[in-house]
Short mmCIF file of C-alpha atoms in Angstrom, two decimals:
data_model
loop_
_atom_site.label_atom_id
_atom_site.label_comp_id
_atom_site.label_asym_id
_atom_site.label_seq_id
_atom_site.Cartn_x
_atom_site.Cartn_y
_atom_site.Cartn_z
CA MET L 1 26.51 0.34 14.85
CA SER L 2 27.67 0.56 11.24
CA THR L 3 25.39 -0.09 8.29
CA SER L 4 28.21 -2.06 6.64
CA LYS L 5 27.70 -4.76 9.32
CA ILE L 6 23.94 -4.97 8.88
CA THR L 7 22.13 -6.96 6.23
CA PRO L 8 19.53 -4.62 4.72
CA PRO L 9 16.00 -5.78 3.88
CA ASP L 10 15.29 -6.97 0.34
CA VAL L 11 14.35 -3.51 -0.86
CA ILE L 12 17.08 -3.36 -3.53
CA LEU L 13 16.06 -6.54 -5.31
CA PRO L 14 14.74 -6.35 -8.89
CA PRO L 15 10.95 -5.91 -9.09
CA GLY L 16 10.49 -9.55 -10.15
CA GLU L 17 8.08 -11.11 -12.58
CA SER L 18 5.18 -11.19 -10.10
CA ALA L 19 4.29 -9.42 -6.87
CA ILE L 20 1.59 -9.28 -4.21
CA PHE L 21 1.23 -6.15 -2.10
CA MET L 22 -0.78 -6.43 1.10
CA VAL L 23 -1.74 -3.65 3.52
CA PHE L 24 -3.50 -4.46 6.79
CA ASN L 25 -4.93 -2.56 9.73
CA LEU L 26 -4.60 -4.00 13.23
CA VAL L 27 -7.62 -5.30 15.14
CA ASP L 28 -7.58 -4.77 18.89
CA THR L 29 -7.65 -8.30 20.30
CA ALA L 30 -5.86 -10.04 23.16
CA THR L 31 -3.60 -11.89 20.71
CA THR L 32 -2.91 -9.19 18.11
CA VAL L 33 0.51 -8.13 19.36
CA ASP L 34 1.69 -11.71 19.81
CA GLN L 35 0.47 -12.73 16.35
CA VAL L 36 2.26 -9.84 14.66
CA LYS L 37 5.44 -10.54 16.61
CA ASP L 38 5.20 -14.20 15.55
CA VAL L 39 5.24 -13.05 11.93
CA CYS L 40 8.24 -10.80 12.64
CA GLY L 41 10.11 -13.75 14.07
CA SER L 42 9.12 -16.33 11.46
CA LEU L 43 9.12 -14.32 8.21
CA ALA L 44 12.78 -14.98 7.39
CA ALA L 45 12.24 -18.72 7.92
CA LEU L 46 9.18 -18.70 5.66
CA VAL L 47 11.17 -17.07 2.88
CA ARG L 48 14.16 -19.40 3.39
CA SER L 49 11.86 -22.42 3.19
CA MET L 50 10.36 -21.16 -0.05
CA ARG L 51 13.80 -20.49 -1.53
CA LYS L 52 14.85 -24.01 -0.54
CA ARG L 53 11.83 -25.53 -2.24
CA GLU L 54 11.99 -23.25 -5.29
CA PRO L 55 15.62 -22.10 -5.61
CA ASP L 56 15.02 -20.51 -9.01
CA GLY L 57 11.87 -18.73 -7.87
CA GLN L 58 13.64 -15.75 -6.27
CA GLY L 59 10.95 -15.39 -3.61
CA SER L 60 11.31 -12.54 -1.13
CA CYS L 61 9.22 -10.53 1.29
CA VAL L 62 9.55 -7.11 2.89
CA MET L 63 7.53 -6.27 6.02
CA GLY L 64 6.78 -2.70 7.11
CA PHE L 65 5.04 -0.86 9.93
CA GLY L 66 2.96 2.32 9.94
CA ALA L 67 3.55 4.99 12.58
CA GLU L 68 0.47 4.26 14.67
CA ALA L 69 1.06 0.50 14.57
CA TRP L 70 4.67 0.91 15.67
CA GLY L 71 3.61 2.57 18.91
CA LYS L 72 0.94 -0.06 19.58
CA LEU L 73 3.11 -3.06 18.83
CA PHE L 74 6.43 -1.93 20.29
CA PRO L 75 5.73 0.66 22.99
CA GLU L 76 9.14 0.02 24.53
CA GLN L 77 10.88 1.00 21.29
CA ALA L 78 11.86 4.48 20.16
CA TYR L 79 10.39 5.67 16.87
CA PRO L 80 12.47 5.70 13.70
CA LYS L 81 13.25 9.39 13.18
CA GLU L 82 11.15 9.91 10.06
CA LEU L 83 8.29 7.50 10.73
CA LYS L 84 5.07 9.50 10.90
CA PRO L 85 1.56 9.38 9.47
CA PHE L 86 1.72 10.65 5.90
CA GLN L 87 0.05 14.02 5.47
CA ALA L 88 -1.85 14.53 2.21
CA ILE L 89 -0.18 16.85 -0.28
CA LYS L 90 -2.69 19.10 -2.04
CA GLY L 91 -1.82 21.01 -5.17
CA ASP L 92 -4.04 23.38 -7.10
CA LYS L 93 -5.21 20.55 -9.35
CA HIS L 94 -4.09 17.19 -7.94
CA THR L 95 -3.83 15.60 -4.49
CA ALA L 96 -1.60 12.90 -3.03
CA PRO L 97 -4.07 11.40 -0.54
CA SER L 98 -3.25 9.92 2.85
CA THR L 99 -4.75 6.49 3.50
CA PRO L 100 -4.55 4.15 6.51
CA GLY L 101 -2.19 1.23 6.86
CA ASP L 102 -0.61 -0.51 9.86
CA LEU L 103 1.25 -3.41 8.25
CA TYR L 104 2.71 -3.70 4.78
CA PHE L 105 4.03 -6.73 2.90
CA HIS L 106 5.77 -6.64 -0.46
CA ILE L 107 6.09 -10.17 -1.80
CA ARG L 108 7.88 -10.76 -5.10
CA ALA L 109 9.06 -13.76 -7.09
CA ARG L 110 9.52 -15.05 -10.60
CA ARG L 111 6.14 -16.80 -10.41
CA MET L 112 2.79 -15.85 -8.93
CA ASP L 113 2.32 -19.22 -7.22
CA ILE L 114 5.33 -18.47 -5.01
CA CYS L 115 3.87 -15.08 -4.13
CA PHE L 116 0.53 -16.73 -3.42
CA GLU L 117 2.12 -19.29 -1.07
CA LEU L 118 3.92 -16.65 0.99
CA ALA L 119 0.86 -14.38 1.07
CA SER L 120 -1.31 -17.28 2.24
CA GLU L 121 1.09 -18.24 5.03
CA ILE L 122 1.34 -14.66 6.29
CA SER L 123 -2.42 -14.13 6.14
CA THR L 124 -3.02 -17.35 8.09
CA LEU L 125 -0.60 -16.29 10.82
CA LEU L 126 -2.36 -12.92 11.11
CA GLU L 127 -5.93 -14.24 10.96
CA GLY L 128 -8.15 -12.43 13.43
CA ALA L 129 -5.47 -9.86 14.30
CA VAL L 130 -5.82 -7.72 11.17
CA VAL L 131 -8.26 -6.61 8.50
CA SER L 132 -7.24 -6.19 4.89
CA VAL L 133 -7.01 -2.62 3.61
CA ASP L 134 -5.73 -3.49 0.17
CA GLU L 135 -4.31 -6.41 -1.78
CA THR L 136 -2.88 -5.80 -5.24
CA HIS L 137 -1.31 -8.32 -7.61
CA GLY L 138 1.40 -6.93 -9.85
CA PHE L 139 3.04 -8.38 -12.94
CA ARG L 140 5.98 -7.68 -15.21
CA TYR L 141 4.79 -6.04 -18.42
CA PHE L 142 7.02 -6.98 -21.35
CA ASP L 143 10.50 -5.45 -20.83
CA GLY L 144 9.71 -3.81 -17.50
CA ARG L 145 7.20 -1.27 -18.77
CA THR L 146 4.31 0.40 -17.03
CA ILE L 147 0.76 -0.02 -18.26
CA ILE L 148 1.15 3.31 -20.07
CA GLY L 149 3.95 1.82 -22.14
CA PHE L 150 7.18 3.34 -20.82
CA VAL L 151 10.10 1.54 -19.19
CA ASP L 152 10.04 2.03 -15.41
CA GLY L 153 12.85 2.42 -12.89
CA THR L 154 15.52 3.51 -15.36
CA GLU L 155 17.15 5.90 -12.89
CA ASN L 156 17.21 3.52 -9.93
CA PRO L 157 20.54 3.53 -8.05
CA GLU L 158 22.76 0.48 -8.53
CA GLY L 159 25.58 -1.25 -6.64
CA GLU L 160 26.83 0.59 -3.57
CA ASP L 161 24.57 3.52 -4.42
CA ALA L 162 21.55 1.25 -4.01
CA TYR L 163 22.54 0.50 -0.41
CA TYR L 164 23.45 4.12 0.28
CA PHE L 165 20.17 5.61 -0.93
CA THR L 166 17.91 2.95 0.61
CA SER L 167 19.54 2.11 3.97
CA ILE L 168 19.21 4.22 7.11
CA GLY L 169 22.68 5.06 8.37
CA ASP L 170 24.39 6.01 11.60
CA GLU L 171 22.25 9.14 11.88
CA ASP L 172 19.59 6.86 13.40
CA LYS L 173 21.70 4.04 14.83
CA ASP L 174 18.91 2.06 16.47
CA PHE L 175 17.32 1.59 13.05
CA ALA L 176 20.44 1.45 10.86
CA GLY L 177 20.06 -0.84 7.87
CA GLY L 178 16.32 -0.29 7.71
CA SER L 179 14.44 1.70 5.09
CA TYR L 180 11.37 3.86 4.58
CA ALA L 181 8.70 2.69 2.14
CA PHE L 182 6.14 5.04 0.68
CA ILE L 183 3.39 3.43 -1.36
CA GLN L 184 0.83 4.88 -3.74
CA LYS L 185 -1.69 3.12 -5.92
CA TYR L 186 -2.23 5.01 -9.17
CA LEU L 187 -5.10 4.48 -11.62
CA HIS L 188 -4.51 5.53 -15.21
CA ASN L 189 -7.07 7.06 -17.55
CA MET L 190 -6.09 4.95 -20.55
CA LYS L 191 -8.68 6.48 -22.85
CA ASP L 192 -7.25 9.97 -22.40
CA TRP L 193 -3.67 8.67 -22.43
CA ASN L 194 -4.13 6.77 -25.67
CA GLY L 195 -5.92 9.79 -27.10
CA ILE L 196 -2.67 11.78 -27.33
CA SER L 197 0.15 11.12 -29.76
CA THR L 198 3.29 9.16 -28.92
CA GLU L 199 5.29 12.37 -29.24
CA GLU L 200 3.06 14.08 -26.66
CA GLN L 201 3.31 11.07 -24.35
CA GLU L 202 7.11 11.30 -24.57
CA LYS L 203 6.96 14.94 -23.48
CA VAL L 204 4.80 13.95 -20.50
CA ILE L 205 7.34 11.34 -19.38
CA GLY L 206 10.56 12.97 -20.61
CA ARG L 207 11.79 9.87 -22.46
CA ARG L 208 11.39 8.12 -25.80
CA LYS L 209 8.75 5.43 -25.65
CA PHE L 210 10.45 2.86 -27.86
CA ASN L 211 14.07 2.94 -26.68
CA ASP L 212 13.80 4.69 -23.26
CA ILE L 213 16.33 7.38 -24.21
CA GLU L 214 15.92 10.59 -22.21
CA LEU L 215 14.77 13.66 -24.10
CA SER L 216 17.27 16.49 -24.46
CA ASP L 217 16.90 19.57 -22.27
CA GLU L 218 15.63 21.45 -25.30
CA GLU L 219 12.95 18.85 -26.01
CA LYS L 220 11.88 18.16 -22.44
CA PRO L 221 9.14 20.35 -20.89
CA ALA L 222 9.69 21.67 -17.35
CA ASN L 223 6.69 19.66 -16.14
CA ALA L 224 7.83 16.31 -17.61
CA HIS L 225 7.64 13.49 -15.08
CA ASN L 226 11.38 12.84 -14.97
CA ALA L 227 12.10 16.57 -14.70
CA VAL L 228 9.96 17.27 -11.62
CA THR L 229 11.14 14.10 -9.82
CA ASN L 230 14.84 14.88 -10.34
CA ILE L 231 16.02 16.53 -7.11
CA ALA L 232 19.39 17.37 -5.56
CA ASP L 233 20.83 18.46 -2.22
CA ASP L 234 22.19 21.94 -1.48
CA ASP L 235 25.54 20.99 -3.03
CA GLY L 236 23.95 19.85 -6.28
CA ASN L 237 24.32 16.11 -5.61
CA GLU L 238 21.43 14.12 -7.03
CA LEU L 239 19.18 12.42 -4.47
CA LYS L 240 17.73 9.06 -5.44
CA VAL L 241 15.18 6.52 -4.24
CA MET L 242 14.66 2.89 -5.22
CA ARG L 243 11.45 2.51 -7.19
CA ALA L 244 9.95 -0.98 -7.08
CA ASN L 245 6.85 -0.15 -9.12
CA MET L 246 4.67 -2.83 -10.68
CA PRO L 247 1.75 -2.69 -13.11
CA PHE L 248 -1.62 -4.12 -12.13
CA ALA L 249 -4.91 -4.34 -13.99
CA ASN L 250 -8.49 -5.58 -13.96
CA PRO L 251 -9.41 -5.14 -17.64
CA SER L 252 -13.03 -6.27 -17.22
CA LYS L 253 -13.48 -3.39 -14.74
CA GLY L 254 -11.56 -0.92 -16.86
CA GLU L 255 -8.94 -0.63 -14.10
CA TYR L 256 -5.32 -0.09 -15.15
CA GLY L 257 -2.71 1.07 -12.71
CA THR L 258 0.75 1.33 -11.26
CA TYR L 259 1.61 0.33 -7.71
CA PHE L 260 4.26 2.92 -6.87
CA ILE L 261 6.82 2.13 -4.17
CA SER L 262 9.68 4.35 -3.06
CA TYR L 263 12.29 2.73 -0.81
CA ALA L 264 14.68 5.29 0.66
CA SER L 265 17.02 5.93 3.56
CA THR L 266 15.00 9.02 4.40
CA PHE L 267 11.39 9.86 3.69
CA THR L 268 12.40 13.50 3.22
CA THR L 269 13.73 12.66 -0.26
CA THR L 270 10.49 11.01 -1.35
CA GLU L 271 8.44 13.80 0.20
CA ARG L 272 10.32 16.42 -1.81
CA MET L 273 9.62 14.49 -5.00
CA LEU L 274 5.94 14.27 -4.13
CA ARG L 275 5.70 18.00 -3.43
CA ASN L 276 7.36 18.70 -6.77
CA MET L 277 4.89 16.37 -8.47
CA PHE L 278 1.67 17.58 -6.86
CA ILE L 279 2.40 21.22 -6.03
CA GLY L 280 5.32 22.06 -8.30
CA GLU L 281 8.59 23.94 -7.97
CA PRO L 282 7.83 26.66 -8.75
CA VAL L 283 4.23 26.30 -7.58
CA GLY L 284 1.99 25.32 -10.47
CA ASN L 285 4.65 23.36 -12.36
CA TYR L 286 3.07 20.05 -11.33
CA ASP L 287 3.83 16.68 -12.93
CA ARG L 288 1.94 16.49 -16.23
CA LEU L 289 1.57 12.73 -15.77
CA LEU L 290 -0.97 13.44 -13.03
CA ASP L 291 -3.39 14.66 -15.68
CA PHE L 292 -3.66 10.99 -16.71
CA SER L 293 -2.85 9.17 -13.44
CA THR L 294 -4.75 9.50 -10.15
CA ALA L 295 -3.24 8.55 -6.79
CA VAL L 296 -5.86 6.73 -4.71
CA THR L 297 -3.68 5.67 -1.75
CA GLY L 298 -0.68 7.04 0.12
CA THR L 299 0.97 5.47 3.18
CA LEU L 300 4.40 5.60 4.83
CA PHE L 301 5.99 2.54 6.45
CA PHE L 302 9.24 1.73 8.22
CA ILE L 303 11.04 -1.41 6.99
CA PRO L 304 13.30 -2.92 9.68
CA SER L 305 16.56 -4.65 8.84
CA PRO L 306 16.27 -8.46 8.98
CA SER L 307 18.15 -8.55 12.29
CA LEU L 308 15.87 -5.94 13.88
CA LEU L 309 12.77 -7.68 12.53
CA SER L 310 13.93 -10.88 14.19
CA GLU L 311 14.52 -9.02 17.47
CA LEU L 312 11.03 -7.53 17.29
CA GLY L 313 9.75 -11.08 17.05
CA GLY L 314 11.65 -12.13 20.13
CA GLY L 315 14.60 -13.67 18.29
CA ASP L 316 18.29 -13.25 19.11
CA ASP L 317 19.52 -12.69 15.54
#
């Protein structure tokens, strides 16, 4: 099976103007497995129907499965090679926590009403079979900036590289064309962040705030965000992931955050980045951004290719 013959999931699409992220845990009922499989089989049709009704809306949906759910739902299936419960990463000062999650949906579109419609349909199909762990509504902030004011996703792979770095290949043929999604919900301490100068903020991120230009090696601290997350293989080739991050906020509650998503062909790449961020390489050189941003969730999911998702639902495609 060659990845060139498989349509990958919509993990390489632009973040969109609006997004809804939903994480569910399974409930042990007599109909749970059938209900989830119904969603697997009908999700593509739901999205096609929405695109037909709103052709300019760019609606899409990605569905993922946690390690424990995979075994419960598809006991006859092998496991994707790198699908496992995420283990918390504890540094001297900051922790990337591990939180539960069986099913994951990433819905995005140009308008929130399209996201709402898809989220409602999915939730109705799953009623009684799941309980909500988290639902977060994301939005585009000006020219693709995070709540803390910097442009996000600048180093995302493009073109053929986007497929290469996000799609599982022939090394795991049964799951070729799929992807691994790691999600984290970060809350920002805006009072402390806004209490430092723009120049200091730029050193934390490693880029200019206004024009998104990367700081020179002489200007950039070793613990800048884009320094610790820049990793390479043994031959010096840069390893990338597709970030689909979105800002979210509840201003009346003083809650301002980033919903971080890493889509990658291998979780190992994302895991290395996380270890660099929270522990440091060398140890202690943790990501300075964590002094202002706290991870409150952390879950790993497998994203099947559209054809495999249909098969899991009992379809022939």
